Coordinates of C-alpha atoms (C1' of nucleotides) and ligand atoms in Angstrom, one line a residue:
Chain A
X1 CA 0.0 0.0 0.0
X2 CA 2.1 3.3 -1.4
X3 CA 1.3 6.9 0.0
X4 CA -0.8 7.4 -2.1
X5 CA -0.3 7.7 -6.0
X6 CA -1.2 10.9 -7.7
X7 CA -3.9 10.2 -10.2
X8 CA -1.6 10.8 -13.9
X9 CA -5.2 11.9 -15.7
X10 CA -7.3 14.0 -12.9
X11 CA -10.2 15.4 -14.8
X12 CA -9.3 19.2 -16.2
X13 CA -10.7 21.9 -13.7
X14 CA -13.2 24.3 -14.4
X15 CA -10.0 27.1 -14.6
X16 CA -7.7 24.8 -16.6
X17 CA -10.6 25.0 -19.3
X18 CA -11.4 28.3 -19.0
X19 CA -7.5 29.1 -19.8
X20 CA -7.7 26.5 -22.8
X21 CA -10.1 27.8 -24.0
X22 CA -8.7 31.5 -24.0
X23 CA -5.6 30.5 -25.5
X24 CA -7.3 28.2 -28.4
X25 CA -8.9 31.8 -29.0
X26 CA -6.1 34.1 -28.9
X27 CA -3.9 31.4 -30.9
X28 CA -6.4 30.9 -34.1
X29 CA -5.0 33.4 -35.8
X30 CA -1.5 30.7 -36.0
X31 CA 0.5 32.8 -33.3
X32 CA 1.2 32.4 -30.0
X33 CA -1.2 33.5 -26.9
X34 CA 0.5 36.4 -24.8
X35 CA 0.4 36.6 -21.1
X36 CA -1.3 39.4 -21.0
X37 CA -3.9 38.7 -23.2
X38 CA -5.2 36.0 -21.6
X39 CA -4.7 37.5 -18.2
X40 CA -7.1 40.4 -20.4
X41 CA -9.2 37.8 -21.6
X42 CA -9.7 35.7 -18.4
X43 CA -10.1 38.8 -16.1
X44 CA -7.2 37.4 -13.9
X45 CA -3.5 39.3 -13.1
X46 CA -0.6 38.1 -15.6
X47 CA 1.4 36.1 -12.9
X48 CA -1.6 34.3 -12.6
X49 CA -1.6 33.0 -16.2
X50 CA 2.6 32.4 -15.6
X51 CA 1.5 30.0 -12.7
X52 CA -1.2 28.2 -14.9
X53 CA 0.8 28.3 -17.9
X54 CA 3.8 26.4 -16.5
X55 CA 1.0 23.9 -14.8
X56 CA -0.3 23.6 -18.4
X57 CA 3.0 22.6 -20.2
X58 CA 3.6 20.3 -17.0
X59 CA 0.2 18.1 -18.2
X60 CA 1.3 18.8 -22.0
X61 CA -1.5 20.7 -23.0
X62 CA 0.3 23.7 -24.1
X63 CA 3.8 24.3 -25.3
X64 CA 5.5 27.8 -23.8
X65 CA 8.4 29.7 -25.4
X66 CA 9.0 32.2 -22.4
X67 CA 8.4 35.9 -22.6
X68 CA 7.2 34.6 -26.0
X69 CA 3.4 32.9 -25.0
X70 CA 2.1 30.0 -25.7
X71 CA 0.7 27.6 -27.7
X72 CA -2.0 24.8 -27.3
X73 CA -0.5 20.8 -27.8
X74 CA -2.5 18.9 -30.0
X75 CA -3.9 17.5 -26.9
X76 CA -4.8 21.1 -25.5
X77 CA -6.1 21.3 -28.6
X78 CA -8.3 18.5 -28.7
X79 CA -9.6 19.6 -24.9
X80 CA -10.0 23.4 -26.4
X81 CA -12.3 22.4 -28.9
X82 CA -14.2 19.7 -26.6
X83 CA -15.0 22.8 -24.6
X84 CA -16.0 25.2 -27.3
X85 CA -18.0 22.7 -28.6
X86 CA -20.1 22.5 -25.6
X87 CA -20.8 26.2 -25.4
X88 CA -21.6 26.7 -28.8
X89 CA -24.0 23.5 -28.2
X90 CA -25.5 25.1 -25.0
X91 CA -26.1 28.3 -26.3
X92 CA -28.3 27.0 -29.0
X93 CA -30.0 24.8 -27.0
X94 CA -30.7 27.3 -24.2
X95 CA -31.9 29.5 -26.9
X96 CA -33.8 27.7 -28.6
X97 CA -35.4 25.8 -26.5
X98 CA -35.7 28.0 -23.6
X99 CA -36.0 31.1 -25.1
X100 CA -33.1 32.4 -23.8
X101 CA -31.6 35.4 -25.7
X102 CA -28.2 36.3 -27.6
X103 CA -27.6 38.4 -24.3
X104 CA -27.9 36.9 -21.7
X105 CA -27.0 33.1 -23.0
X106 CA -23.2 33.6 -23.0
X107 CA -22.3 33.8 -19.4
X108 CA -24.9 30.9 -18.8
X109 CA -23.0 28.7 -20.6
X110 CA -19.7 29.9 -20.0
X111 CA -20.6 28.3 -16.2
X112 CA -22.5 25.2 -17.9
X113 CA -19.6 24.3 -19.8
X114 CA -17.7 22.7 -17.3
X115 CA -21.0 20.9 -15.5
X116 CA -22.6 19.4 -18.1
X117 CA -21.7 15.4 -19.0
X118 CA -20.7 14.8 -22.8
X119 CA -23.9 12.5 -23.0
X120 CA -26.3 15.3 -21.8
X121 CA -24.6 17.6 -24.5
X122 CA -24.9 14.8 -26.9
X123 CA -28.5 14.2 -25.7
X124 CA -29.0 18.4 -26.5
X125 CA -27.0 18.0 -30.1
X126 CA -29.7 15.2 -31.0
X127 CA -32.4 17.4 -29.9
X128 CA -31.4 20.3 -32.2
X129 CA -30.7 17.7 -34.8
X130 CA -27.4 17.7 -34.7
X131 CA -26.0 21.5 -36.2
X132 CA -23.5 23.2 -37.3
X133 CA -23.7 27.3 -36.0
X134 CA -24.4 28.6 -32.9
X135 CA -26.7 31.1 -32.1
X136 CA -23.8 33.9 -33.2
X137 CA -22.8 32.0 -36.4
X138 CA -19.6 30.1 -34.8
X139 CA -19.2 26.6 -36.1
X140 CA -19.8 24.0 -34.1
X141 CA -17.0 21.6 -33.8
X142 CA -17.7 18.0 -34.1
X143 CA -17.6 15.9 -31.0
X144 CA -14.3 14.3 -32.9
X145 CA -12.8 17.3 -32.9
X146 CA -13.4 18.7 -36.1
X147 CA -14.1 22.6 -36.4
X148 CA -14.9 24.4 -40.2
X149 CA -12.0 27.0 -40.2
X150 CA -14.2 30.2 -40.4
X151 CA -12.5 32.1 -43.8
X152 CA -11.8 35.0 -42.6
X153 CA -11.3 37.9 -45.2
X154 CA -9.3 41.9 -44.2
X155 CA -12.0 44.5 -44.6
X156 CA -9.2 46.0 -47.3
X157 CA -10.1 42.9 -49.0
X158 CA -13.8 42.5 -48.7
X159 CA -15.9 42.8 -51.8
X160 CA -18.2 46.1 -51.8
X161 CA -21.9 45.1 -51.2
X162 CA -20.6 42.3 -49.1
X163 CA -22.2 41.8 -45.0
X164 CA -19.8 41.2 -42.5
X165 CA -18.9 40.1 -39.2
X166 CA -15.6 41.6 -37.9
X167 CA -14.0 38.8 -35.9
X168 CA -10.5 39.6 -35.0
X169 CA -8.3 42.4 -34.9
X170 CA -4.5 42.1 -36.1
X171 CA -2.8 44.2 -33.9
X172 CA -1.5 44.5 -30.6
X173 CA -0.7 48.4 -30.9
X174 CA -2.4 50.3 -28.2
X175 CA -2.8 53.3 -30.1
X176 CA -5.0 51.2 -32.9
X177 CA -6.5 49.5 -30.7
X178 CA -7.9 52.0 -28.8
X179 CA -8.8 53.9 -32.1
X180 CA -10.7 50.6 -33.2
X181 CA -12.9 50.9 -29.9
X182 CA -13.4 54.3 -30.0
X183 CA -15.2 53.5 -33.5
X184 CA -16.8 50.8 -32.2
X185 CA -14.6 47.8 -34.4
X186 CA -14.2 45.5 -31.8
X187 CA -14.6 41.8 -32.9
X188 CA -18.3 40.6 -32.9
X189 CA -19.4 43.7 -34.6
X190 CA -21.9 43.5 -38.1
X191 CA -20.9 45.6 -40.9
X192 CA -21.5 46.3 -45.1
X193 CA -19.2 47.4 -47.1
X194 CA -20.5 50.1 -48.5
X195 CA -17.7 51.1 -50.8
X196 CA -14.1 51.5 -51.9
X197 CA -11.9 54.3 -53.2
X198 CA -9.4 53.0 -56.1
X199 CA -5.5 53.0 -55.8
X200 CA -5.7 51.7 -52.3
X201 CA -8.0 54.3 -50.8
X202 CA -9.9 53.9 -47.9
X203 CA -13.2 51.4 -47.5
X204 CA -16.4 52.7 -46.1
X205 CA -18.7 50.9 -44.1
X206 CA -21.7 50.6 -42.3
X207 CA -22.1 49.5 -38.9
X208 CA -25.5 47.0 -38.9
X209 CA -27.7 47.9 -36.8
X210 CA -27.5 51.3 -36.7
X211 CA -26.1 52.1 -40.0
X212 CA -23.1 54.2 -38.9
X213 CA -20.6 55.1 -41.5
X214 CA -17.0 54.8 -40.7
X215 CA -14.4 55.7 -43.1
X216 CA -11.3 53.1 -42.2
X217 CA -7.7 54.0 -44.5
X218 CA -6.1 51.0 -46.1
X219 CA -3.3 50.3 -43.6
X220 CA -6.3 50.1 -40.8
X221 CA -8.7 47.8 -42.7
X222 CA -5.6 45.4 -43.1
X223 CA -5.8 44.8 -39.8
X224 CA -9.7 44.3 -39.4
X225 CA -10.7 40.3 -39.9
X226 CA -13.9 39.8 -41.1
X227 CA -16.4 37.0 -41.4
X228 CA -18.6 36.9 -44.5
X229 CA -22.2 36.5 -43.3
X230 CA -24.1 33.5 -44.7
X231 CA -27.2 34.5 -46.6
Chain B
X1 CA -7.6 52.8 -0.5
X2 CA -8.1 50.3 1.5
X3 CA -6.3 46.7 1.0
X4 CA -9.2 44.8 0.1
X5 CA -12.0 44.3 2.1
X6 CA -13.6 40.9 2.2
X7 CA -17.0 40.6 0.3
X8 CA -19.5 39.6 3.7
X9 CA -21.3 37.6 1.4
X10 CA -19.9 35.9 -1.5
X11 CA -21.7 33.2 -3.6
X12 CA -21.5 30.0 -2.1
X13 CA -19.0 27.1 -3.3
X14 CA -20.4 23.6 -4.8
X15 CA -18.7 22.4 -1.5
X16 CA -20.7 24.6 0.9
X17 CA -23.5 24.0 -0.9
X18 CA -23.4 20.3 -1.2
X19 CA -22.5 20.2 2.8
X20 CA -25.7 22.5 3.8
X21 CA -27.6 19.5 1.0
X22 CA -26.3 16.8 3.5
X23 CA -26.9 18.6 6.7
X24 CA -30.4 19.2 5.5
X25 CA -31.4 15.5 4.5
X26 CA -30.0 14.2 7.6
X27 CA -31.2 16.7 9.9
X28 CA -35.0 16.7 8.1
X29 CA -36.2 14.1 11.2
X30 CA -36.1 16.6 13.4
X31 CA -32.7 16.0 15.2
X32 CA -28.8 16.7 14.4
X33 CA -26.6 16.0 11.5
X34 CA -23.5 14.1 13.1
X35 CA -20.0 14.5 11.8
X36 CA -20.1 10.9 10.5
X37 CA -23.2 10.9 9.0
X38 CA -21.8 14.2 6.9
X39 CA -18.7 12.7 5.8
X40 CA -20.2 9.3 4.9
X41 CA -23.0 10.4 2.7
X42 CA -20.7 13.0 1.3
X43 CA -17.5 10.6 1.2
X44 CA -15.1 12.5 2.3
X45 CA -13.2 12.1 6.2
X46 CA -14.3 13.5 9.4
X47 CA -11.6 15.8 9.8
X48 CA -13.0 17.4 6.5
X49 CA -16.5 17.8 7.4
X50 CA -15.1 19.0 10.9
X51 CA -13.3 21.8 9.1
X52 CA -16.3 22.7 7.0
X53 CA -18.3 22.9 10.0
X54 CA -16.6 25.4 12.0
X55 CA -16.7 27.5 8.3
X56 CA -20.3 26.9 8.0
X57 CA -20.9 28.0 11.5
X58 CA -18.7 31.4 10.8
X59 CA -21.0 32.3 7.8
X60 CA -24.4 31.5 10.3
X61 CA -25.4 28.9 8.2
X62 CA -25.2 26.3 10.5
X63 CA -25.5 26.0 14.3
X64 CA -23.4 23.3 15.8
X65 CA -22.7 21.7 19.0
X66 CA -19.7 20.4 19.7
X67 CA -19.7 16.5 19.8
X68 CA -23.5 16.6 19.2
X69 CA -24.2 17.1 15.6
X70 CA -24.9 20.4 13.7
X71 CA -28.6 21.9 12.9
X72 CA -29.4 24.4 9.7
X73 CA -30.3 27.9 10.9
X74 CA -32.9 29.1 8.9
X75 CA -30.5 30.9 6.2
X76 CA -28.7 27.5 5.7
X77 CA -31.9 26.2 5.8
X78 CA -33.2 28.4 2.9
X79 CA -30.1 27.7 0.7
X80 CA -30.3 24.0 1.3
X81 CA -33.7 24.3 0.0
X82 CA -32.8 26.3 -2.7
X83 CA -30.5 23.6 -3.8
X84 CA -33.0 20.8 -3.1
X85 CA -35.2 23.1 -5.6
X86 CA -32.6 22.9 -8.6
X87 CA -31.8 19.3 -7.9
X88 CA -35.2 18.1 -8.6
X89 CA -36.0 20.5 -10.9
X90 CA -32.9 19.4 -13.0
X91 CA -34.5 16.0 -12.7
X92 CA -37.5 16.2 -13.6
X93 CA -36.1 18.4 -16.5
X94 CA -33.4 16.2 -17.8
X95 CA -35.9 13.4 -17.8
X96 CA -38.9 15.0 -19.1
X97 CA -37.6 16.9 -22.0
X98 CA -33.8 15.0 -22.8
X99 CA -34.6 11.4 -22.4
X100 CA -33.1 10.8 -19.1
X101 CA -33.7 7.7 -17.2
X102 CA -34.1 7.5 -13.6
X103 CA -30.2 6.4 -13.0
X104 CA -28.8 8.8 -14.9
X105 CA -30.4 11.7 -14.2
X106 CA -29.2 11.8 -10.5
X107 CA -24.9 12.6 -11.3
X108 CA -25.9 14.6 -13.7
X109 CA -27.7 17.2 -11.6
X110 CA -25.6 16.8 -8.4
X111 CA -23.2 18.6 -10.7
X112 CA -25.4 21.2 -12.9
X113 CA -27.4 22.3 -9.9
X114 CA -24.1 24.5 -8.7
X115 CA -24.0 26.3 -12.3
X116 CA -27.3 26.7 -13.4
X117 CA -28.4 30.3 -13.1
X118 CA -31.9 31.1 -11.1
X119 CA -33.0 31.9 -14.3
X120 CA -32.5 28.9 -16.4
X121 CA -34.3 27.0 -13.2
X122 CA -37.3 29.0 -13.5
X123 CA -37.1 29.1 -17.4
X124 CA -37.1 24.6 -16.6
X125 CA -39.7 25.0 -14.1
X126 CA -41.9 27.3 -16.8
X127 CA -41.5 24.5 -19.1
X128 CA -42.5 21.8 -17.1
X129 CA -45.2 23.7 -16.2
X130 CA -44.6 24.9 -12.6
X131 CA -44.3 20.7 -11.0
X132 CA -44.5 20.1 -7.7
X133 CA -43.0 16.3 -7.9
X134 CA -39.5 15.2 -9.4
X135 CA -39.2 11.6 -10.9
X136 CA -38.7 9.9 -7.9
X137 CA -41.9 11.5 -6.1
X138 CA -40.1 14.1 -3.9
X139 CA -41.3 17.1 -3.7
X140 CA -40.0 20.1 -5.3
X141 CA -39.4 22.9 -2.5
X142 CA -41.0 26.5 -4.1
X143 CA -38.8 29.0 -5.4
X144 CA -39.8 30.9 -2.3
X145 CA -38.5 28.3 -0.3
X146 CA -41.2 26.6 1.0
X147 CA -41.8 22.7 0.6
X148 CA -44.2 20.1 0.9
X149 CA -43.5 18.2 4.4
X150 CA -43.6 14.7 3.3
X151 CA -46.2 12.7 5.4
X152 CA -44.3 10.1 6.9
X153 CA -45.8 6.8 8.0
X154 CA -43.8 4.1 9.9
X155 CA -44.2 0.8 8.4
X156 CA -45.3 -0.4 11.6
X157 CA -48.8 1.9 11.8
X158 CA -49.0 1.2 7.4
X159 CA -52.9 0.4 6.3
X160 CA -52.3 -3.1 4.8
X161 CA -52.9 -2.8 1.2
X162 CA -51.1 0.5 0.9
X163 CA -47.8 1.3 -1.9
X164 CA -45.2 3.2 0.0
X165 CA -41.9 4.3 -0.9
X166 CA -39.2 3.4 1.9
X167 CA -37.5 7.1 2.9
X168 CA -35.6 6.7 6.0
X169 CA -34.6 4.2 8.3
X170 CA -34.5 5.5 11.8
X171 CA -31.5 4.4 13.6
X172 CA -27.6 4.4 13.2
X173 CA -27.6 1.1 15.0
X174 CA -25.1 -0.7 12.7
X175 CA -26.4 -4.2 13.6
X176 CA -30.0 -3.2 12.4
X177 CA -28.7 -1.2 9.5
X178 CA -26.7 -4.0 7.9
X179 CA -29.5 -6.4 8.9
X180 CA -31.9 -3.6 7.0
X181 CA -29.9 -3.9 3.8
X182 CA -29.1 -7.4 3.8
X183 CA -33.2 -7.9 3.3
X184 CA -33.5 -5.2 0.4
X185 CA -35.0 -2.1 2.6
X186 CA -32.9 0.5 1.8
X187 CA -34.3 4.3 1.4
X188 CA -35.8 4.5 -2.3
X189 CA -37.4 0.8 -2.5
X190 CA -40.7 0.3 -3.2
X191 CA -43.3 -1.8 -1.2
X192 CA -47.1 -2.9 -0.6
X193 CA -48.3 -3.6 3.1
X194 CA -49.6 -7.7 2.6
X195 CA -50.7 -8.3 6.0
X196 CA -50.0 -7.8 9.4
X197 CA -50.6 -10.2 12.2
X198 CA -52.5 -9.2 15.4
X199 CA -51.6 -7.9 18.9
X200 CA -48.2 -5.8 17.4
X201 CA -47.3 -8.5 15.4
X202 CA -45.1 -8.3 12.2
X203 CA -46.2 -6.9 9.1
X204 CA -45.4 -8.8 6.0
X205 CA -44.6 -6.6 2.6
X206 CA -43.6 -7.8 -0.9
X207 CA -41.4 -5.6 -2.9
X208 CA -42.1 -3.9 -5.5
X209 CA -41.3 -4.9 -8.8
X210 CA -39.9 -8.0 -7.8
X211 CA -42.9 -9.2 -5.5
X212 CA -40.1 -10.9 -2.6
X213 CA -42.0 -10.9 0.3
X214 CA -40.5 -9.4 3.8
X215 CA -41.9 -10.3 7.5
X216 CA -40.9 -7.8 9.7
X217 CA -40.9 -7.4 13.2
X218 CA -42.9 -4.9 15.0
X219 CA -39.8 -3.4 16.5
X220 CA -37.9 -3.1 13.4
X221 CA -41.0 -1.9 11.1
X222 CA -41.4 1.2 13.6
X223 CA -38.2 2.2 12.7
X224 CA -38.9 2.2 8.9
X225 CA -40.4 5.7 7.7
X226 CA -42.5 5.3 4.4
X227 CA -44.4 7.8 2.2
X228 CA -47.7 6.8 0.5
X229 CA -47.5 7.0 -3.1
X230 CA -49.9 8.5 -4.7
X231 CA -52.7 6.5 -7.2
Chain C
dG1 C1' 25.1 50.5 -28.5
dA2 C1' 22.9 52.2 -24.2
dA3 C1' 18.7 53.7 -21.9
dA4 C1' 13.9 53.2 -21.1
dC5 C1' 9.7 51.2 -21.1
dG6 C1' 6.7 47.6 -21.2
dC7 C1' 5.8 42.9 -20.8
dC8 C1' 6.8 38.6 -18.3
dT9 C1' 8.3 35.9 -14.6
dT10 C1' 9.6 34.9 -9.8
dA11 C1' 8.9 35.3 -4.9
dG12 C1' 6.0 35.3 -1.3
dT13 C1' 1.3 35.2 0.6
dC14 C1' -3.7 33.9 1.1
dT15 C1' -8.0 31.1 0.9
dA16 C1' -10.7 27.0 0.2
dT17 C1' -10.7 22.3 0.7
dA18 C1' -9.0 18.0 1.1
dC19 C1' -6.0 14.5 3.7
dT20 C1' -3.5 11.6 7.7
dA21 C1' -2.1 11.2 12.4
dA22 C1' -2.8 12.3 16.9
dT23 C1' -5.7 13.7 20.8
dA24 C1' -9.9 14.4 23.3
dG25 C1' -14.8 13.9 24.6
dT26 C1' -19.0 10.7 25.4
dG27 C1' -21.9 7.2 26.6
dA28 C1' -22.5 2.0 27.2
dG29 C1' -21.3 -1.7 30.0
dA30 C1' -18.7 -3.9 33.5
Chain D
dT1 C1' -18.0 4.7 39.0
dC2 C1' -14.6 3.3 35.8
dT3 C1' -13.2 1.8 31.4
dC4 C1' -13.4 1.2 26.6
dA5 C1' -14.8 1.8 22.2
dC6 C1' -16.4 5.0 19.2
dT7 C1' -16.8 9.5 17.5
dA8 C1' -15.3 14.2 17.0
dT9 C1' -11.8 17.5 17.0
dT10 C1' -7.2 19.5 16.5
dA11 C1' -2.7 19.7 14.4
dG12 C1' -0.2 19.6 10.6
dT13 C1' 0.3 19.1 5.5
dA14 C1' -0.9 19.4 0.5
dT15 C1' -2.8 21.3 -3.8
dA16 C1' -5.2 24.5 -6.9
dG17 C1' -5.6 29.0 -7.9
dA18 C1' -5.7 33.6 -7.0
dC19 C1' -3.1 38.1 -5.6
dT20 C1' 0.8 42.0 -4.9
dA21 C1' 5.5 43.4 -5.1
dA22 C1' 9.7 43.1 -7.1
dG23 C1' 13.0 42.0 -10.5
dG24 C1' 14.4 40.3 -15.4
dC25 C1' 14.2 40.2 -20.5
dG26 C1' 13.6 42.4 -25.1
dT27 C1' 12.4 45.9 -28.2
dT28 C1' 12.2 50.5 -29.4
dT29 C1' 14.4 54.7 -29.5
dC30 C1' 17.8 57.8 -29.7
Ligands
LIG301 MN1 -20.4 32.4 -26.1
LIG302 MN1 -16.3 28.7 -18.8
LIG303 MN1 -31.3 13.2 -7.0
LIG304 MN1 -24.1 18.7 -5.9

DNA sequence: GAAACGCCTTAGTCTATACTAATAGTGAGA
DNA sequence: TCTCACTATTAGTATAGACTAAGGCGTTTC
């Protein structure tokens, strides 16, 4: 009888997920998750994140290149996923079949996530026969671990005429950043493109709802990652 | 700027919560919650529930006496019952609505009935229409905190002819407990009164489904507490 | 190439919750 | 009334995860 034996596969905690999560987000884009990001991200200080982040390459979920950030292991990967699955999952579910909406379903399921069994979120995929959005337009990922790579397209890019959902910003500059805010570009937000001045001029747009224009130069619309909107 | 002050009241933990459960199932005959009792039906050690005790006690949620046991005060009480409400109503849901079995549907709320937000509880109750009963025939506590005291009949005083649901055995003797579960009569079975024999004689039951008939002794069947079940 | 600034990490602390080992109280029987 | 067996508590330790304060690394700037 040994002094007791650490368990080698303990079942991921409600943080660790939380954190893999973060980082599968902050990564899509192919580069590594800063610290601070995902101490921005996860409402928690930086040295935080260094304390989870060397726990996390301990189990071999991520792999950290220091003062660098990190990236997700395939397995951290696979776990990521698994998570964002479930979310997406629940807040279709809870919206459509308990009339939840857009609002407040988010944080519901950010605390569902963790509670929830795989077969009661298999039981709620069956029950909305199985789909492939969430409530937002996100893919779904596959309970294998599959995900449709959203085809993201710059706004400098984006065909006139076209509706868009601006989905990540490519910067880390402060100064842009807080210009993108003040405009009110921050990822999530619906747009048309309304249209485009030649020899790289700037591309107008139209914020959806409210039908705001915003004039963004070329150098800025680079930056702006966009989602075409399904029909 | 002072250095933190310490929220009086933050949200309980699934721990505290799933102690002030325990207290209040053990506790609902009227008497105290002892330390083993706690620890057994919650599986962890003594010295564990000991320390949750003297927590519980700090945050008034529990009154205890030292060596004797521990009692709800009526804020526990209130949060146990609030809990109790989720639990069944998670039930009832989960069976009702995702195709849940009885044996299922038990884990499965133990752990969702921590995350789930009081709205998505009422949204479930709303759906069920507003039910008083989970599967198993317990009922569910209002959202106001009030529930139904189950009408508890010792086997003993049981109109012959009667179905009952056994729900608690009273004693802790260990001889009469381990005889108790040796015959089947465990909290949860299911029985019909057959007969019982003159001047405080034994009954005789049969189980239900199985039909296995039990004789039991006056003296034992008054410690067996039984709810009618409705036709 | 040095200085400065900003980001990242380390050091040290705290809380919640569990555990084991040791001690202390209680009540049933001798 | 005393003893013993059981139960409860205390003492000490561990782990996850958060925090602040302090120090180290790298990039930008001149
Ligand atoms: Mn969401
Ligand atoms: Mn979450
Ligand atoms: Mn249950
Ligand atoms: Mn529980």
């Amino acid at each position: 009888m040994q002094p007791t034996v650490r368990d080698p596969n303990p079942p991921l905690t409600r943080s660790v997920e939380d954190y893999l999560k973060a980082i599968y987000h902050l990564s899509s884009q192919g580069g590594f998750a800063a610290t601070s990001d995902i101490a921005a991200m996860l409402e928690v200080s930086p040295p935080s994140v260094s304390g989870m982040v060397k726990r996390l390459s301990e189990m071999g979920l991520i792999e950290h290149v220091p003062y660098r950030g990190v990236q997700l292991t395939s397995q951290g990967r696979r776990a990521a996923l698994r998570m964002i699955r479930r979310h997406r999952i629940l807040e279709l579910y809870l919206t459509q079949h308990l009339g939840y909406d857009w609002g407040g379903v988010h944080d519901e399921a950010e605390r569902l996530e963790h509670a929830v069994s795989d077969e009661l979120i298999e039981r709620m995929a069956s029950a909305l026969g199985q789909p492939q959005y969430d409530p937002h337009g996100d893919p779904i990922p596959t309970a294998a671990g599959d995900i449709e790579e959203a085809e993201l397209v710059s706004l400098a890019d984006a065909h006139v005429g076209t509706k868009l959902e601006l989905r990540q910003v490519g910067t880390q500059d402060t100064a842009r950043l807080r210009y993108f805010a003040e405009q009110g570009l921050t990822p999530g937000v619906l747009l048309t493109v309304s249209e485009r001045q030649p020899f790289n001029g700037p591309t107008t747009i139209a914020l959806v709802p409210s039908g705001d224009p915003r004039v963004v130069g070329r150098e800025l619309a680079q930056l702006l990652w966009c989602q075409e909107i399904g029909s």
